[in-house]
Amino acid sequence: MYEQSARWYDKIYSFKDYAAEAEALRGLLESRRPGLRRILDVACGTGEHLRHLREHYQVEGVDASPAMLAVARAKLPDVGFHQGDMRTLDLGTTFDAAICMFGATGHLEDESELAEAVGRIAHHLEPGGVLVVEPFLTPEVFQEGRVSGLFVDEPELKLARMSVGRLEGSKAVIDMHHLVATPSGVQSFVEPLRMTLFRTEAYQVAMEGVGLQVEFDPEGPMGRGLFVAVLASG
């Protein structure tokens, strides 16, 4: 996923205020675990949250996409990045906190995989460690037929990404159509996404099932909500 668009991902999402999100994350994490030192970003993408968090903590990132990791490593050569699947994650170490942002859990197939992923991430937390998850859309919020467009207009880059979402069972099917112009020419490609629309309760069940004490903020960074969970100390 995102293998073709990775090189332009940061341009496409330049509207996101990663600095403000990272600062908000700091407040949440510090309030639950004062003095924390090590943070793991699961589904870290191009490393934009880590770019800001590394100013305060020891950070590492993991992502399933080699192309996204290539961008992250070029940007942050001093940060440890790992290619891996959140469902089978095993880094052999633990952290004070883990984050999984921007709806990355929507890429999981079903509630069984969600439970597997939450369990594997929790396995990497110290007792009393904190997990923050920003979910993808819920079934109630997803708007079938919604037309979406993001545009980049720079002197040497013109980019349009457009899509119309449709519903297939519990899945949001979103074909991302890209048209990109650079001095080397014009190209177009489509990246298909099949995102699971998990209900809020599914996250709560998965987290509580591995000993996490869960709080839910219905707003979160982008109006999709935010789970903040603490692993039991004993």
Short mmCIF file of C-alpha atoms in Angstrom, two decimals:
data_model
loop_
_atom_site.label_atom_id
_atom_site.label_comp_id
_atom_site.label_asym_id
_atom_site.label_seq_id
_atom_site.Cartn_x
_atom_site.Cartn_y
_atom_site.Cartn_z
CA MET A 1 0.00 0.00 0.00
CA TYR A 2 1.11 3.54 -0.80
CA GLU A 3 4.05 2.11 -2.74
CA GLN A 4 3.48 4.42 -5.71
CA SER A 5 2.43 7.53 -3.80
CA ALA A 6 4.95 7.32 -0.93
CA ARG A 7 7.35 9.83 -2.44
CA TRP A 8 4.56 12.45 -2.51
CA TYR A 9 2.77 11.39 0.68
CA ASP A 10 4.03 14.33 2.76
CA LYS A 11 2.99 16.76 0.04
CA ILE A 12 -0.49 15.24 -0.20
CA TYR A 13 -1.00 15.49 3.56
CA SER A 14 0.73 18.82 4.07
CA PHE A 15 -2.51 20.15 5.57
CA LYS A 16 -1.97 17.99 8.67
CA ASP A 17 -0.35 19.80 11.60
CA TYR A 18 1.95 17.02 12.77
CA ALA A 19 3.76 19.34 15.18
CA ALA A 20 0.52 20.14 17.01
CA GLU A 21 -0.53 16.48 17.01
CA ALA A 22 2.84 15.43 18.44
CA GLU A 23 2.58 18.06 21.16
CA ALA A 24 -0.92 16.84 22.05
CA LEU A 25 0.40 13.28 22.16
CA ARG A 26 3.15 14.39 24.53
CA GLY A 27 0.56 15.79 26.90
CA LEU A 28 -1.53 12.62 26.82
CA LEU A 29 1.44 10.31 27.30
CA GLU A 30 3.11 12.36 30.03
CA SER A 31 -0.14 12.59 31.98
CA ARG A 32 -0.45 8.79 32.03
CA ARG A 33 3.24 7.93 32.36
CA PRO A 34 5.33 10.84 33.70
CA GLY A 35 8.99 10.63 32.79
CA LEU A 36 8.53 8.28 29.85
CA ARG A 37 11.59 7.88 27.63
CA ARG A 38 10.90 5.45 24.78
CA ILE A 39 8.08 5.57 22.21
CA LEU A 40 7.21 3.17 19.39
CA ASP A 41 5.21 4.46 16.41
CA VAL A 42 3.31 1.56 14.81
CA ALA A 43 2.36 2.20 11.17
CA CYS A 44 4.70 5.20 11.31
CA GLY A 45 4.42 5.96 7.59
CA THR A 46 6.92 8.61 6.55
CA GLY A 47 7.79 9.39 10.17
CA GLU A 48 6.16 12.80 10.55
CA HIS A 49 5.01 12.28 14.15
CA LEU A 50 8.43 10.91 15.03
CA ARG A 51 10.13 13.92 13.47
CA HIS A 52 8.70 15.99 16.31
CA LEU A 53 8.61 13.42 19.11
CA ARG A 54 12.30 12.57 18.71
CA GLU A 55 13.13 16.03 20.09
CA HIS A 56 11.94 14.80 23.49
CA TYR A 57 12.15 10.98 23.49
CA GLN A 58 14.00 7.95 22.18
CA VAL A 59 11.79 6.87 19.31
CA GLU A 60 11.47 3.99 16.86
CA GLY A 61 9.04 3.31 14.05
CA VAL A 62 7.59 0.28 12.31
CA ASP A 63 5.62 0.11 9.07
CA ALA A 64 4.59 -2.54 6.55
CA SER A 65 5.47 -0.42 3.50
CA PRO A 66 9.08 -0.43 2.24
CA ALA A 67 8.40 2.70 0.19
CA MET A 68 7.08 4.65 3.15
CA LEU A 69 10.00 3.51 5.28
CA ALA A 70 12.46 4.62 2.60
CA VAL A 71 11.06 8.15 2.87
CA ALA A 72 11.16 8.02 6.68
CA ARG A 73 14.76 6.77 6.77
CA ALA A 74 15.94 9.44 4.35
CA LYS A 75 14.26 12.09 6.45
CA LEU A 76 15.30 10.76 9.88
CA PRO A 77 18.56 8.78 9.50
CA ASP A 78 19.14 8.80 13.27
CA VAL A 79 15.86 7.00 14.04
CA GLY A 80 15.51 3.22 14.12
CA PHE A 81 12.90 2.03 11.63
CA HIS A 82 11.66 -1.54 11.15
CA GLN A 83 9.62 -3.14 8.41
CA GLY A 84 6.91 -5.26 9.97
CA ASP A 85 3.26 -6.20 10.25
CA MET A 86 1.44 -5.02 13.37
CA ARG A 87 -0.36 -8.39 13.57
CA THR A 88 2.91 -10.29 14.06
CA LEU A 89 5.12 -7.57 15.53
CA ASP A 90 8.11 -8.81 17.52
CA LEU A 91 10.95 -6.33 18.05
CA GLY A 92 12.38 -8.06 21.10
CA THR A 93 12.17 -4.96 23.28
CA THR A 94 9.65 -2.86 25.19
CA PHE A 95 8.67 0.80 25.29
CA ASP A 96 7.05 3.23 27.70
CA ALA A 97 4.44 4.09 25.08
CA ALA A 98 3.21 3.13 21.62
CA ILE A 99 1.15 5.13 19.16
CA CYS A 100 -0.79 4.05 16.08
CA MET A 101 -2.21 7.07 14.30
CA PHE A 102 -4.21 8.26 11.30
CA GLY A 103 -6.56 5.28 11.06
CA ALA A 104 -3.87 2.70 10.27
CA THR A 105 -5.86 -0.03 12.04
CA GLY A 106 -8.43 0.25 9.25
CA HIS A 107 -6.07 -1.79 7.09
CA LEU A 108 -6.74 -4.83 9.31
CA GLU A 109 -9.18 -7.35 7.89
CA ASP A 110 -11.52 -8.07 10.82
CA GLU A 111 -11.93 -7.99 14.58
CA SER A 112 -9.74 -11.05 14.97
CA GLU A 113 -6.85 -9.26 13.28
CA LEU A 114 -7.55 -6.13 15.33
CA ALA A 115 -7.24 -8.20 18.51
CA GLU A 116 -4.00 -9.76 17.22
CA ALA A 117 -2.51 -6.36 16.42
CA VAL A 118 -3.50 -4.81 19.74
CA GLY A 119 -2.07 -7.82 21.54
CA ARG A 120 1.24 -7.62 19.69
CA ILE A 121 1.58 -3.89 20.35
CA ALA A 122 0.70 -4.34 24.02
CA HIS A 123 3.40 -7.02 24.19
CA HIS A 124 5.90 -4.24 23.47
CA LEU A 125 4.75 -2.07 26.39
CA GLU A 126 6.31 -1.88 29.82
CA PRO A 127 3.89 -2.46 32.71
CA GLY A 128 2.02 0.80 33.09
CA GLY A 129 2.86 1.68 29.50
CA VAL A 130 0.50 3.73 27.33
CA LEU A 131 -1.08 2.91 23.98
CA VAL A 132 -2.68 5.64 21.85
CA VAL A 133 -4.72 4.61 18.80
CA GLU A 134 -6.42 6.93 16.34
CA PRO A 135 -9.06 4.77 14.63
CA PHE A 136 -10.33 4.87 11.08
CA LEU A 137 -13.96 5.77 10.41
CA THR A 138 -16.79 3.84 12.05
CA PRO A 139 -19.71 2.43 10.02
CA GLU A 140 -21.97 5.23 11.27
CA VAL A 141 -19.66 7.97 10.02
CA PHE A 142 -18.56 6.63 6.62
CA GLN A 143 -20.33 8.40 3.74
CA GLU A 144 -20.77 6.20 0.68
CA GLY A 145 -20.46 8.16 -2.55
CA ARG A 146 -18.54 11.01 -0.94
CA VAL A 147 -16.28 12.71 -3.48
CA SER A 148 -12.81 13.48 -2.11
CA GLY A 149 -9.97 15.46 -3.63
CA LEU A 150 -6.55 16.65 -2.46
CA PHE A 151 -4.36 18.88 -4.58
CA VAL A 152 -0.73 20.03 -4.60
CA ASP A 153 0.24 23.11 -6.60
CA GLU A 154 3.96 23.85 -6.59
CA PRO A 155 6.24 25.19 -9.33
CA GLU A 156 7.66 21.76 -10.18
CA LEU A 157 4.88 19.52 -8.85
CA LYS A 158 1.21 19.46 -9.75
CA LEU A 159 -0.69 16.62 -8.12
CA ALA A 160 -4.35 15.68 -7.86
CA ARG A 161 -5.64 12.74 -5.82
CA MET A 162 -9.32 11.98 -6.15
CA SER A 163 -11.62 9.23 -4.98
CA VAL A 164 -15.23 8.22 -4.45
CA GLY A 165 -15.78 5.81 -1.58
CA ARG A 166 -18.15 2.89 -1.71
CA LEU A 167 -19.31 0.36 0.85
CA GLU A 168 -18.84 -3.41 0.57
CA GLY A 169 -20.07 -5.11 3.72
CA SER A 170 -17.91 -3.82 6.57
CA LYS A 171 -15.33 -2.41 4.15
CA ALA A 172 -14.85 1.09 2.79
CA VAL A 173 -13.48 0.63 -0.72
CA ILE A 174 -11.60 3.70 -1.86
CA ASP A 175 -9.71 3.77 -5.17
CA MET A 176 -7.21 6.63 -4.96
CA HIS A 177 -6.74 8.07 -8.45
CA HIS A 178 -3.51 10.08 -8.79
CA LEU A 179 -2.45 12.43 -11.57
CA VAL A 180 1.08 13.74 -11.10
CA ALA A 181 3.07 16.21 -13.21
CA THR A 182 6.78 16.90 -12.67
CA PRO A 183 9.49 18.25 -14.99
CA SER A 184 10.13 14.66 -16.11
CA GLY A 185 6.56 14.19 -17.34
CA VAL A 186 3.01 13.30 -16.36
CA GLN A 187 1.92 10.00 -14.84
CA SER A 188 -1.26 8.55 -13.46
CA PHE A 189 -1.94 5.57 -11.24
CA VAL A 190 -4.57 4.14 -8.91
CA GLU A 191 -3.96 2.84 -5.40
CA PRO A 192 -6.91 0.78 -4.10
CA LEU A 193 -7.71 0.81 -0.40
CA ARG A 194 -10.01 -1.59 1.45
CA MET A 195 -10.47 -0.25 4.94
CA THR A 196 -12.44 -2.01 7.68
CA LEU A 197 -15.03 0.14 9.42
CA PHE A 198 -14.60 -1.10 12.99
CA ARG A 199 -17.11 -0.09 15.60
CA THR A 200 -15.81 1.77 18.65
CA GLU A 201 -16.68 -1.22 20.83
CA ALA A 202 -14.38 -3.48 18.81
CA TYR A 203 -11.35 -1.42 19.84
CA GLN A 204 -12.44 -1.37 23.46
CA VAL A 205 -12.93 -5.15 23.53
CA ALA A 206 -9.54 -5.78 21.89
CA MET A 207 -7.73 -3.50 24.31
CA GLU A 208 -9.46 -4.66 27.45
CA GLY A 209 -8.80 -8.25 26.37
CA VAL A 210 -5.05 -7.76 26.81
CA GLY A 211 -5.22 -5.91 30.12
CA LEU A 212 -5.42 -2.33 28.88
CA GLN A 213 -7.54 0.21 30.75
CA VAL A 214 -9.22 2.24 28.03
CA GLU A 215 -10.42 5.83 27.70
CA PHE A 216 -12.02 7.19 24.51
CA ASP A 217 -12.02 10.76 23.26
CA PRO A 218 -14.73 10.97 20.56
CA GLU A 219 -13.03 13.93 18.85
CA GLY A 220 -9.30 13.16 18.55
CA PRO A 221 -6.95 14.95 16.13
CA MET A 222 -9.26 14.73 13.08
CA GLY A 223 -12.72 14.12 14.47
CA ARG A 224 -12.35 10.33 14.24
CA GLY A 225 -11.76 9.80 17.95
CA LEU A 226 -8.76 8.69 19.98
CA PHE A 227 -8.20 5.74 22.32
CA VAL A 228 -5.81 6.19 25.24
CA ALA A 229 -5.11 2.96 27.09
CA VAL A 230 -2.79 2.03 29.95
CA LEU A 231 -1.39 -1.45 30.49
CA ALA A 232 -1.98 -2.86 33.96
CA SER A 233 1.14 -2.72 36.16
CA GLY A 234 0.84 -6.20 37.55
#
